Coordinates of C-alpha atoms in Angstrom, one line a residue:
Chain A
X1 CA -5.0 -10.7 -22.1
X2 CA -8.7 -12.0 -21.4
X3 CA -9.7 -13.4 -18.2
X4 CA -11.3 -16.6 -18.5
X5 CA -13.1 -18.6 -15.9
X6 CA -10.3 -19.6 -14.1
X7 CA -10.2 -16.4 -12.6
X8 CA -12.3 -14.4 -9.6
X9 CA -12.2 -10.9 -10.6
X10 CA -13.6 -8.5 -8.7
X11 CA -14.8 -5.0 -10.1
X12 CA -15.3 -2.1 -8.4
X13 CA -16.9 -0.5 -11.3
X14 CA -17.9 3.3 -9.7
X15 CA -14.3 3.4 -9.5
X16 CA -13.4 1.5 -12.7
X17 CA -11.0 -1.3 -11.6
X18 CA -10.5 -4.7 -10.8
X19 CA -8.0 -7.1 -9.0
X20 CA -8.2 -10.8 -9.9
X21 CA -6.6 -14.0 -8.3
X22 CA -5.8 -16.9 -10.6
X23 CA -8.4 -20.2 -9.5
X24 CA -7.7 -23.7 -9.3
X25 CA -11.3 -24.6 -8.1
X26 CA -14.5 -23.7 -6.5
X27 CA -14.4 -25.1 -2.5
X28 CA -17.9 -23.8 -1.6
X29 CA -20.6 -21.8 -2.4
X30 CA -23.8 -20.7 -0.3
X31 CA -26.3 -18.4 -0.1
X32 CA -26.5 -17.6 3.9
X33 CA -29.7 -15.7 4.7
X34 CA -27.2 -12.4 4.7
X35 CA -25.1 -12.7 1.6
X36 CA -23.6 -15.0 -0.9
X37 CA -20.2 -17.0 0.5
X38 CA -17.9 -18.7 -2.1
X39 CA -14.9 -20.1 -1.1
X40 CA -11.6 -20.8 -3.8
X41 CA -8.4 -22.3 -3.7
X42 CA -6.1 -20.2 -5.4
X43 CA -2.9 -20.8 -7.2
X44 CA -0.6 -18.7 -5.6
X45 CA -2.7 -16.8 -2.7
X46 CA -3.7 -19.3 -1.2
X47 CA -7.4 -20.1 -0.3
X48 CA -9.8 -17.5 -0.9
X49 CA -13.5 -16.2 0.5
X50 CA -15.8 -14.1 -1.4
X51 CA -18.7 -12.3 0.6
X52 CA -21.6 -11.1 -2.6
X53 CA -18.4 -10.8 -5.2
X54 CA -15.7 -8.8 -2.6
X55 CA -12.6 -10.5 -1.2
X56 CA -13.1 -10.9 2.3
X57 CA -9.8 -12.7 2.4
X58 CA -7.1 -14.6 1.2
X59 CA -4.9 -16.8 3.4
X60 CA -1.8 -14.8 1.1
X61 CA -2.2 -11.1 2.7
X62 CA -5.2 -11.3 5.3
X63 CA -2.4 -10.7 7.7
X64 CA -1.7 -7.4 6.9
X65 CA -5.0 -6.8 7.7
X66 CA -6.0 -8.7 11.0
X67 CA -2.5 -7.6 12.6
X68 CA -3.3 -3.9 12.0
X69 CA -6.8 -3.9 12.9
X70 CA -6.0 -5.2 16.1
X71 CA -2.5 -4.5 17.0
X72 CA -2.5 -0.8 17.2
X73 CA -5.8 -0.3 18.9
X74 CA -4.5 -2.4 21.7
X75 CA -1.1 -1.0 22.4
X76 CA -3.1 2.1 21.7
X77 CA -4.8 1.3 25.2
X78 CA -3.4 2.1 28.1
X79 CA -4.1 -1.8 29.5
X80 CA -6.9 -3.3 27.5
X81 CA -9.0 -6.4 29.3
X82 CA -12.2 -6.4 27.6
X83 CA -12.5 -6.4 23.4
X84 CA -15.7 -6.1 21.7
X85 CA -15.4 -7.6 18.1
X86 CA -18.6 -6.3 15.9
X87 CA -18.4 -8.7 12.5
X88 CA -14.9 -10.3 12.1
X89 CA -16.6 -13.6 11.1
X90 CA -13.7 -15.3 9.8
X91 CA -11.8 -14.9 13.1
X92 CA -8.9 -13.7 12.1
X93 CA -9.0 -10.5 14.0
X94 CA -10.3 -12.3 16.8
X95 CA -7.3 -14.4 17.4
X96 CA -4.8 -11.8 16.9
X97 CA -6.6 -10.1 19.8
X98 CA -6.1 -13.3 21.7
X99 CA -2.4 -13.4 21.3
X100 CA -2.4 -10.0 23.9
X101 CA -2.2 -11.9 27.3
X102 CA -3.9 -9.2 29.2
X103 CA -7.2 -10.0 27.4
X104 CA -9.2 -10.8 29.9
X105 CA -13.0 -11.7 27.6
X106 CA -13.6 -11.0 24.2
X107 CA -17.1 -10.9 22.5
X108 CA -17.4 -11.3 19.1
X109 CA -20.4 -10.7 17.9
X110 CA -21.4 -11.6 13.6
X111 CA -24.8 -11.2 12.4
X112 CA -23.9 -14.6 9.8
X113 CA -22.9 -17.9 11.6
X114 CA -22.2 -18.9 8.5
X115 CA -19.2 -16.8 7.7
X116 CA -17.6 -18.7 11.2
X117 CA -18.8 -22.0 10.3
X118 CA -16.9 -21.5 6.7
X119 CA -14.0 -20.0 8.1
X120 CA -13.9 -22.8 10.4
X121 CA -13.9 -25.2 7.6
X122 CA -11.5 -23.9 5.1
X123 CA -9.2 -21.5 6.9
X124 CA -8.8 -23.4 10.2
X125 CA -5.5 -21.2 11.1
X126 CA -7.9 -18.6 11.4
X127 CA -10.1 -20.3 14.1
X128 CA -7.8 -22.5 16.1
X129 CA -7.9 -20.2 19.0
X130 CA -11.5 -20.1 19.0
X131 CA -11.8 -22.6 21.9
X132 CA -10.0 -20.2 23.9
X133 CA -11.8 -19.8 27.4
X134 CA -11.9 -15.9 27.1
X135 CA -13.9 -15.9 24.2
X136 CA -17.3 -15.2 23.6
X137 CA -18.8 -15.9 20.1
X138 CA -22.4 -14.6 19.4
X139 CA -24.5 -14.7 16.4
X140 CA -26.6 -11.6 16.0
X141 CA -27.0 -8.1 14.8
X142 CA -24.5 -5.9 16.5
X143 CA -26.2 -3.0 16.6
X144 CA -29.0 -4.6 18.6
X145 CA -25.7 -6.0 20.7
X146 CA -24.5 -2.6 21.5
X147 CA -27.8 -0.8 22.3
X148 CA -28.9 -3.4 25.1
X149 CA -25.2 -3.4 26.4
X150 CA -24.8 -1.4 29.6
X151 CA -22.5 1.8 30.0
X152 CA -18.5 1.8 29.8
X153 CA -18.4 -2.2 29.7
X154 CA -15.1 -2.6 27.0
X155 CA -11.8 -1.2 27.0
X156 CA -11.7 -1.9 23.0
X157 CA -14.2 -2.2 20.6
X158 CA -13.4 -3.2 16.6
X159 CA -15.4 -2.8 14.0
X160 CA -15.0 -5.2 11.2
X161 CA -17.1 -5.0 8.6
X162 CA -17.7 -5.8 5.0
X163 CA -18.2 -2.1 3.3
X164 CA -20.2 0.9 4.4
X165 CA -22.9 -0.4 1.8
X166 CA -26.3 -2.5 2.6
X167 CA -26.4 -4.3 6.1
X168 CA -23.1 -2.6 7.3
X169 CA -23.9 1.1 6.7
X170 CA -25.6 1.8 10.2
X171 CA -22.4 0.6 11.5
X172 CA -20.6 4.1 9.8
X173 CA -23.2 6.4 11.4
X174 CA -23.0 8.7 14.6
X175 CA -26.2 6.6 16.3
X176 CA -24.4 3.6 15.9
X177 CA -20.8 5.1 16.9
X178 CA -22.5 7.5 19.9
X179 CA -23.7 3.7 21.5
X180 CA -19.8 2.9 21.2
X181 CA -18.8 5.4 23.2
X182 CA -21.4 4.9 25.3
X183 CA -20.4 1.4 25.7
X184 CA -16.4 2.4 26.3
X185 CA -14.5 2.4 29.0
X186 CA -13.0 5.7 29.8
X187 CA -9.8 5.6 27.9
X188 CA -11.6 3.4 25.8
X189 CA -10.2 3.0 21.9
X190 CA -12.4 2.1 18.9
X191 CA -10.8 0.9 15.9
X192 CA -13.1 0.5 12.7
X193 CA -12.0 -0.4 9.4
X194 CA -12.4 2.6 6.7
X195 CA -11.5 1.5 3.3
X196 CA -9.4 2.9 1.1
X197 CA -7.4 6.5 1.4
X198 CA -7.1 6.8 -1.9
X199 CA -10.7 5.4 -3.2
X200 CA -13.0 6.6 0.1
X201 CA -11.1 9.9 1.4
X202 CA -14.1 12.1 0.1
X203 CA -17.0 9.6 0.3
X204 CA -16.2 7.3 3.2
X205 CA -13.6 8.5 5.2
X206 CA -14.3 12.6 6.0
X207 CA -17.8 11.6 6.6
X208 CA -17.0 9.0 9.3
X209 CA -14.4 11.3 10.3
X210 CA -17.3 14.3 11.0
X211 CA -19.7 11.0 12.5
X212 CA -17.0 10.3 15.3
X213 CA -16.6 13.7 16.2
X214 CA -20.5 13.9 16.2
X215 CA -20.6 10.7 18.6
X216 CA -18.1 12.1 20.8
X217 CA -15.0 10.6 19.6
X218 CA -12.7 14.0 19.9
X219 CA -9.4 12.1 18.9
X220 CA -9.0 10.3 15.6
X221 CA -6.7 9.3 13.4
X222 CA -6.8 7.1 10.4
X223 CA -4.0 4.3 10.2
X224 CA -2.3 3.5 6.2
X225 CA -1.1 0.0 5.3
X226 CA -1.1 -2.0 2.8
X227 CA -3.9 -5.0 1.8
X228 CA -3.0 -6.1 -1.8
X229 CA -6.4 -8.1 -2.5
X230 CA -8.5 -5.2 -1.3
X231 CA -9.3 -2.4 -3.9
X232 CA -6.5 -0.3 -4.9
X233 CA -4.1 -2.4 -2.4
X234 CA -4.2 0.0 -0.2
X235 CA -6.3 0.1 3.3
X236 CA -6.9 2.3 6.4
X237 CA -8.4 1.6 10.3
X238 CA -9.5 4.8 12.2
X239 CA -8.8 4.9 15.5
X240 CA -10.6 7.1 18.3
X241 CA -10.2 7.8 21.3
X242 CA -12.4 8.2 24.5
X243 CA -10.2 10.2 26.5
X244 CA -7.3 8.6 25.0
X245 CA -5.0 9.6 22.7
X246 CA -4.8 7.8 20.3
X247 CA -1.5 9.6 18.0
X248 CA 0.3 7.5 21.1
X249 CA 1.2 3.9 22.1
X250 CA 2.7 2.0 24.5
X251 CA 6.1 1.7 22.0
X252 CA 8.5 -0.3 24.5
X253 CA 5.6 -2.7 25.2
X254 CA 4.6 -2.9 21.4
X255 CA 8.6 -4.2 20.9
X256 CA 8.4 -6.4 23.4
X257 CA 5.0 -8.3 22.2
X258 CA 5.1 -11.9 23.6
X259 CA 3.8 -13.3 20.1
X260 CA 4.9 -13.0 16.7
X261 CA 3.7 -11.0 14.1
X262 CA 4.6 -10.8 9.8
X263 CA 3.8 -7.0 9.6
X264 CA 3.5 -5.6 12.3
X265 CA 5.7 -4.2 15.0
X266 CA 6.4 -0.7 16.7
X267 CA 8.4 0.8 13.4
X268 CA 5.1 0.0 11.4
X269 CA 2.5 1.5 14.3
X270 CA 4.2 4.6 14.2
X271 CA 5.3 5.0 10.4
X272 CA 1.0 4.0 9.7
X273 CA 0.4 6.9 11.8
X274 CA 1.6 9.3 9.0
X275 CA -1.1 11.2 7.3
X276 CA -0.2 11.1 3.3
X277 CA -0.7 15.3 2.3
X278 CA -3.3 14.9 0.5
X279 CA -5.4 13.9 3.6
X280 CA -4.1 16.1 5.6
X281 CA -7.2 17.6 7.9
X282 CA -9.3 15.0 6.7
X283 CA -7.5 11.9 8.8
X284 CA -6.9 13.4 12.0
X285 CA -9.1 15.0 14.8
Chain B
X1 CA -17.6 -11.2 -13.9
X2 CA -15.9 -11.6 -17.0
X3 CA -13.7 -8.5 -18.2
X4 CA -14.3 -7.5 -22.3
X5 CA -12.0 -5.6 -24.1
X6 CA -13.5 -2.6 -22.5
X7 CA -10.6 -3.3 -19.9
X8 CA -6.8 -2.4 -19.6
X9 CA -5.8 -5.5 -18.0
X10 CA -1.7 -6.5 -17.0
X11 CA -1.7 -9.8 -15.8
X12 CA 1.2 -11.3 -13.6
X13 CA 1.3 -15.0 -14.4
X14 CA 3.8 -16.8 -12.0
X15 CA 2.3 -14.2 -8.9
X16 CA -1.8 -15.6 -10.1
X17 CA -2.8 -12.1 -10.4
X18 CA -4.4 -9.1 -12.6
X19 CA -5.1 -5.7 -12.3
X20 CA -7.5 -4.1 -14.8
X21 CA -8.7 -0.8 -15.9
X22 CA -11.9 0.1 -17.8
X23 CA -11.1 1.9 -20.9
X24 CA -12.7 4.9 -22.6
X25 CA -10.7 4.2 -25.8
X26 CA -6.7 3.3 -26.9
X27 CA -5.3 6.9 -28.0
X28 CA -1.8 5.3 -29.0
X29 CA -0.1 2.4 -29.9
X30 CA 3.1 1.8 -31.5
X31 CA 6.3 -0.6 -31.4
X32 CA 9.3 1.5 -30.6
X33 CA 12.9 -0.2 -31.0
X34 CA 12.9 -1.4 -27.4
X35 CA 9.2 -2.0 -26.5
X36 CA 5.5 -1.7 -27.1
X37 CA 4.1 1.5 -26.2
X38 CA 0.7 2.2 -25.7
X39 CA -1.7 5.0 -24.4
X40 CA -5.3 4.4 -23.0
X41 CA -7.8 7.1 -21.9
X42 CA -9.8 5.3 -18.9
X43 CA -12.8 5.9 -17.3
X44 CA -11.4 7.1 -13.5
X45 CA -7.7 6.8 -13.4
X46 CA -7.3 9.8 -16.4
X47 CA -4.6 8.6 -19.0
X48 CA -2.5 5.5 -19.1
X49 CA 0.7 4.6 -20.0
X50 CA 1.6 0.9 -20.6
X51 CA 4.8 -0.8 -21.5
X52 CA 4.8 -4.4 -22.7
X53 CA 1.3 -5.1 -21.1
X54 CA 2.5 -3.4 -18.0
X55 CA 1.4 -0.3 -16.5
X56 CA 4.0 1.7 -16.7
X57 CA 1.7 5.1 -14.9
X58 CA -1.7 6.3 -14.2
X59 CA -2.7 10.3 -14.7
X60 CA -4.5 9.6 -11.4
X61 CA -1.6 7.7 -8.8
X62 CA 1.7 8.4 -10.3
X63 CA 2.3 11.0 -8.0
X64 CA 3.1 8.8 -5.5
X65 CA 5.7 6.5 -7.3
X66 CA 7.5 9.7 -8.4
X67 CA 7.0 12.0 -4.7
X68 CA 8.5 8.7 -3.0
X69 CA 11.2 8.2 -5.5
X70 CA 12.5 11.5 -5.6
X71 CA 11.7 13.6 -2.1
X72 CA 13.6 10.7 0.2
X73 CA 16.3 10.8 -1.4
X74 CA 17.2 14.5 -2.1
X75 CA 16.4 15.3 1.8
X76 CA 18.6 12.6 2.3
X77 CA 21.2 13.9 0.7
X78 CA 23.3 17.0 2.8
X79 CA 23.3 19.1 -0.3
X80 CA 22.0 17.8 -4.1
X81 CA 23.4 20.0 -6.8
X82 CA 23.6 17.0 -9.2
X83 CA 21.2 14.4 -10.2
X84 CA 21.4 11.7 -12.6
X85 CA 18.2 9.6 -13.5
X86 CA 18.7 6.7 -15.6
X87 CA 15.2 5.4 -17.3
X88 CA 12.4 7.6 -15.6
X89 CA 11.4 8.4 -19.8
X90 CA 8.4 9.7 -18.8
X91 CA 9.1 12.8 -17.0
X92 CA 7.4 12.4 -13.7
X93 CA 10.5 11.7 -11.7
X94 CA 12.6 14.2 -13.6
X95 CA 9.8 17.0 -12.6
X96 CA 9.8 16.3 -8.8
X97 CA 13.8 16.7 -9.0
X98 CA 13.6 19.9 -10.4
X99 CA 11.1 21.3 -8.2
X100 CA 14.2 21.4 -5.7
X101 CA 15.9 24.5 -5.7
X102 CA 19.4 23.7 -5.2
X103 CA 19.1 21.4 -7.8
X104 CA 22.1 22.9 -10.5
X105 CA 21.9 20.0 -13.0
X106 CA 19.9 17.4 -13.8
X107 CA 20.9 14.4 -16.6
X108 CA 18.6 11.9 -17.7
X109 CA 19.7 9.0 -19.3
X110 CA 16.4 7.1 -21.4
X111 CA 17.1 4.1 -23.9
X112 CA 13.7 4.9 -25.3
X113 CA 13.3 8.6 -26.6
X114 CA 9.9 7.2 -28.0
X115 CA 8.4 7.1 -24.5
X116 CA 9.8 10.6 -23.8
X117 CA 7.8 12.1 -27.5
X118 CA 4.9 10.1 -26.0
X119 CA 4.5 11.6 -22.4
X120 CA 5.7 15.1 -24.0
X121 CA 2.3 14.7 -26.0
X122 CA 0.0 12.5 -23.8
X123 CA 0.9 13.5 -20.6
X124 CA 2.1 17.3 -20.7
X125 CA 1.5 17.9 -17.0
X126 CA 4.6 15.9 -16.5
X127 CA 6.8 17.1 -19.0
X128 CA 6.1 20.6 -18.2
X129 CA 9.4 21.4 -17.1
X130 CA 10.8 20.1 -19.6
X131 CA 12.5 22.9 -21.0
X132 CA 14.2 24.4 -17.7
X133 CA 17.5 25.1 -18.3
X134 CA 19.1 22.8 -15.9
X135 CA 18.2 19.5 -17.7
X136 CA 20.1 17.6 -19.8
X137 CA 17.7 15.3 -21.5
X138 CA 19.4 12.5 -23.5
X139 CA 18.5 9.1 -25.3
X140 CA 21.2 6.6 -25.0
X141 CA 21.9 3.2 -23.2
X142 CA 22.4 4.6 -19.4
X143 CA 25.0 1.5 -18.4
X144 CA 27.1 2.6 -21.6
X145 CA 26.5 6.5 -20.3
X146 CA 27.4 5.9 -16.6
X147 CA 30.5 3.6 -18.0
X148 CA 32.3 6.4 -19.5
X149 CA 31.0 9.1 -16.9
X150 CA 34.3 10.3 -14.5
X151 CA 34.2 9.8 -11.2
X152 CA 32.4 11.4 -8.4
X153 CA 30.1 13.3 -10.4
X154 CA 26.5 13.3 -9.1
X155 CA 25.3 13.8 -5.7
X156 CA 22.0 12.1 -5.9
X157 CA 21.4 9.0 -8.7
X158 CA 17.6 7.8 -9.6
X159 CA 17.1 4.6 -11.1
X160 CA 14.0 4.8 -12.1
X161 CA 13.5 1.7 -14.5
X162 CA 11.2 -1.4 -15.5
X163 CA 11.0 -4.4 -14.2
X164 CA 14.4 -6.2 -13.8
X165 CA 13.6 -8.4 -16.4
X166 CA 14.7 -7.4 -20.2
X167 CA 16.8 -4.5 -21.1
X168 CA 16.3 -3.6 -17.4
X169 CA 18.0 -6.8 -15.5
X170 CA 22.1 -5.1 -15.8
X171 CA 20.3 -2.4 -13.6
X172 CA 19.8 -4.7 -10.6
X173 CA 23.5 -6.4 -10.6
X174 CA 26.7 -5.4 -8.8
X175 CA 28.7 -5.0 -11.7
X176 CA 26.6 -1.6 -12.7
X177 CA 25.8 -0.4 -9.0
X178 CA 29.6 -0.7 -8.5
X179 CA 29.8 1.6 -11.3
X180 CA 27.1 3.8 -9.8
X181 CA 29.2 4.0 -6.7
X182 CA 31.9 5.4 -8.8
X183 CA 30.0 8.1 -10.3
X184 CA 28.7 9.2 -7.2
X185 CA 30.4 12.0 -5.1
X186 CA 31.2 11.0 -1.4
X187 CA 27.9 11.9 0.7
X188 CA 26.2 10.5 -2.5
X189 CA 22.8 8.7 -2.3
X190 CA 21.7 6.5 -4.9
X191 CA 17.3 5.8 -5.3
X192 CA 16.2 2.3 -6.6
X193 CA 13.1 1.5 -7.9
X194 CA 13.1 -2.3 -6.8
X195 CA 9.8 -3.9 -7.0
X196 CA 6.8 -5.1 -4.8
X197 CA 7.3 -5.9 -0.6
X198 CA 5.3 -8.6 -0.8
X199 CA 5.8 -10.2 -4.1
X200 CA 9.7 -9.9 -4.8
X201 CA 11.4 -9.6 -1.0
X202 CA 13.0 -13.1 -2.1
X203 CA 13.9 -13.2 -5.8
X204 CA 14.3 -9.2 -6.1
X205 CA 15.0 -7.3 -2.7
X206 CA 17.3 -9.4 -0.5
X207 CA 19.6 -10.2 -4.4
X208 CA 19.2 -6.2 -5.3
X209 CA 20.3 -5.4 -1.0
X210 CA 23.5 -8.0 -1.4
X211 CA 24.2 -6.5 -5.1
X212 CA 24.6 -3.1 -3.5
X213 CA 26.7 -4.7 -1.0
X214 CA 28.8 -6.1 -2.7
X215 CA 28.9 -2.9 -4.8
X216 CA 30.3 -1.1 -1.8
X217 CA 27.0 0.4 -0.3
X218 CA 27.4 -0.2 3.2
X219 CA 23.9 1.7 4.2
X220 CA 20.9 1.1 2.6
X221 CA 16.9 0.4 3.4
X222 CA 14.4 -0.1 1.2
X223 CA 11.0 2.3 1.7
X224 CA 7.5 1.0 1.1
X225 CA 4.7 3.0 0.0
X226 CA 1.1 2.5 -2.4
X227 CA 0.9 2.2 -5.9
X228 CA -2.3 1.1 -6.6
X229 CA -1.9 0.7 -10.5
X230 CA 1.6 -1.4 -9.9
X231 CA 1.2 -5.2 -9.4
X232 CA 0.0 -5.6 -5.9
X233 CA -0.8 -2.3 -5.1
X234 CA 2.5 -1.9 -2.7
X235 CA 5.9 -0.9 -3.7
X236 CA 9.2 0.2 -2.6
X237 CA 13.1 2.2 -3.4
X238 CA 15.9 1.5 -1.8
X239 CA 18.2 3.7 -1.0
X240 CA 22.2 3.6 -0.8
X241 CA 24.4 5.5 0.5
X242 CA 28.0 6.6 -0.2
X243 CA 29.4 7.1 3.2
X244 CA 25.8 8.8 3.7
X245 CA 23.7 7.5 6.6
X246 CA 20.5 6.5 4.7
X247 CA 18.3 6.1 7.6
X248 CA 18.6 10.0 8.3
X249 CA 17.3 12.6 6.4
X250 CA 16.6 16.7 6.8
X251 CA 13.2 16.7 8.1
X252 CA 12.7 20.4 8.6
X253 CA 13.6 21.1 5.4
X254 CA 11.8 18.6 4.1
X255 CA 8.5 20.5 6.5
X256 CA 10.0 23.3 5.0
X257 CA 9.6 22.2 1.2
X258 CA 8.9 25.0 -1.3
X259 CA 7.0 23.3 -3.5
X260 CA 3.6 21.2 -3.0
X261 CA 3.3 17.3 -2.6
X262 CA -0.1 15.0 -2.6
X263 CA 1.4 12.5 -1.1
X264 CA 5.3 13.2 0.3
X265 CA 5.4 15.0 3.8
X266 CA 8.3 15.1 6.5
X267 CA 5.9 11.9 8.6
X268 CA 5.3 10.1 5.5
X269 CA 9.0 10.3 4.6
X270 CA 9.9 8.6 8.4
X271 CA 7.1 6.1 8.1
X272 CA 8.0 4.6 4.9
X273 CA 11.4 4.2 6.5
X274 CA 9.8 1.3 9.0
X275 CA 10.5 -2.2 8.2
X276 CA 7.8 -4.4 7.9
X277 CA 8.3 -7.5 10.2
X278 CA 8.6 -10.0 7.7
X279 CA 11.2 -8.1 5.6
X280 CA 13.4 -7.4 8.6
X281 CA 17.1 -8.6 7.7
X282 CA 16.3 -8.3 4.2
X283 CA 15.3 -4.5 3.7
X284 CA 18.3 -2.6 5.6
X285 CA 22.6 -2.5 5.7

């Protein structure tokens, strides 16, 4: 069957797929000084938002992503205060770090206000914590951010990015990630999103593998889960470690997490720990 | 962008979705007495097999739907000497039960010997072992087979079918899994291909999970795992056992396997044992 214009398709054509979402209509579209934003109401996923043709999210499955990008990393810590956020416009990983009650501060910090001001508009479950007292929203390149940040400041940093492609490339590379660890807290855990395992093992996910190891980052490991509207549906975060280790979690405190989650819990932490064969040496430091 | 007929695309109406695949050139198509075959050479994913519209396998992911439909359940089992697989006409599943050397006798049951004459010559690296001596290879309705078969006969039974929709649907219903329950030896561990986490735990899963029940499968749980090419990229087996612990398998053997995986490995057996949060209740007995 032909898709027709009720449809957002998008194509990942060095890799010769595509995933579409039935429309209903068209909520927004802008062109931000960074990138192009559309926003669509779906018919059964949900709203949607588009960042230059990519699904950033739907309000369907962005779950799965936002609770693992955060969740594992934090009981990952031994007792996490501080969070640094680098992108993460739409918020949602933001408020699932609010939901730890030992965060003390969190600085989030997007280069596009826009993405926020969007997010804030359309998918307001994703931003209704973002009054919270303990947060800090800025608007501005995070690498900048990070350079002029002084030594062992955050507990946690996540990197949540669009892909390693145009403006979020620097953000894959060992200056970027050395300033990390720089910037961590002994026992400090970085969590960065890294595609997909079966798309970006060779071209996306050794390398940054070898750049953490080159930044300092002696314990890594890439998490599994699933992300339906991502490509191939299937997604990974890579976790390392600053004299942590991060293969371990605090399981009995994971179980007992005062919030609620759809995904994850301490079963899921531990099974998305498993490294499929075929990465075997590649997803693990 | 709009997708030309330079695309494989499956669309799932009532889910608002598609998944597409850009196409070299269609190698085969034909209308056997149960269903439209065809074959596609595509650009990245190697060969394609789809039934109906539906993507039945990729050259380049089906090793994970057939690892994680066979390798859980025979290191589940105590001892498989006896495996039946009902469907499964393309050979993939039947291969990575015979690469188990205790394996004594495999019978599969396919409706459709068309798809069998199809993978034999499209897809040879799965129909390789074909010709071992063990298998039993035969074309015949499998309710009607497993109807007539005596009692406590098979140690390990794969369903490995298409959707429950069609010929398919008696697959899914109590009054054939009771019969499976008959056929199965005590110790016995049925695998059930059973759909998408996220887009059938309601209408498929949790009826599927009460079927067996009621069929007299006490244990069961339902293990997730990536398929990029199926209809949300996520998807799952169940597994039943007859007065077999489910939950449990042989781990050092399956360290210990004597054959190669890309995909199945002793921690990615345990992890896709976890229960995702929102499934819980509905994925385990």
């Amino acid at each position: 069957m032909a898709l027709d214009e009720n449809w957002f398709t998008e194509t990942v054509l060095d890799e010769g797929l595509a995933f579409s979402l039935r429309i209903k209509e068209r909520l927004h579209a802008e062109q931000s000084p960074y990138q192009r934003i559309e926003v669509f109401e779906t018919l059964h996923w949900g709203r949607l938002m588009a960042i230059d043709g990519c699904v950033m999210l739907t309000e369907r499955d962005n779950f799965l992503y936002h609770e693992m990008m955060v969740h594992p990393a934090m009981f990952t810590h031994a007792e996490p205060h501080t969070v640094l956020i680098i992108g993460g416009g739409d918020c949602g990983t933001l408020q699932e770090v609010l939901r730890h009650p030992n965060v003390a501060r969190v600085v989030q910090v997007e280069i596009d206000e826009r993405v926020t001001r969007i997010a804030e508009r359309f998918f307001p479950e994703l931003t209704a914590m973002n009054g919270d007292p303990r947060c800090d929203l800025r608007f501005e390149d995070g690498v900048k951010f990070v350079r002029r940040t002084a030594t062992a400041c955050f507990d946690v940093v996540i990197i949540d990015s669009t892909d390693p492609i145009g403006p979020a490339q620097e953000l894959f590379g060992s200056g970027f990630l050395r300033q990390i660890h720089r910037i961590l807290r002994p026992g400090g855990v970085l969590a960065q999103q890294s595609e997909s395992p079966l798309l970006h093992e060779k071209n996306i996910l050794k390398p940054l593998h070898r750049s953490l190891a080159e930044a300092g980052f002696a314990r890594r490991v890439t998490l599994c889960f699933p992300v339906p509207s991502y490509p191939s549906g299937w997604w990974s975060c890579t976790l390392a470690g600053k004299a942590c280790e991060v293969r371990d979690f605090r399981r009995t405190a994971a179980a007992a997490r005062p919030f609620t989650t759809r995904y994850y819990n301490e079963d899921v932490h531990r099974g998305s720990l498993a490294v499929p064969e075929f990465c075997r040496g590649a997803f693990d430091g």
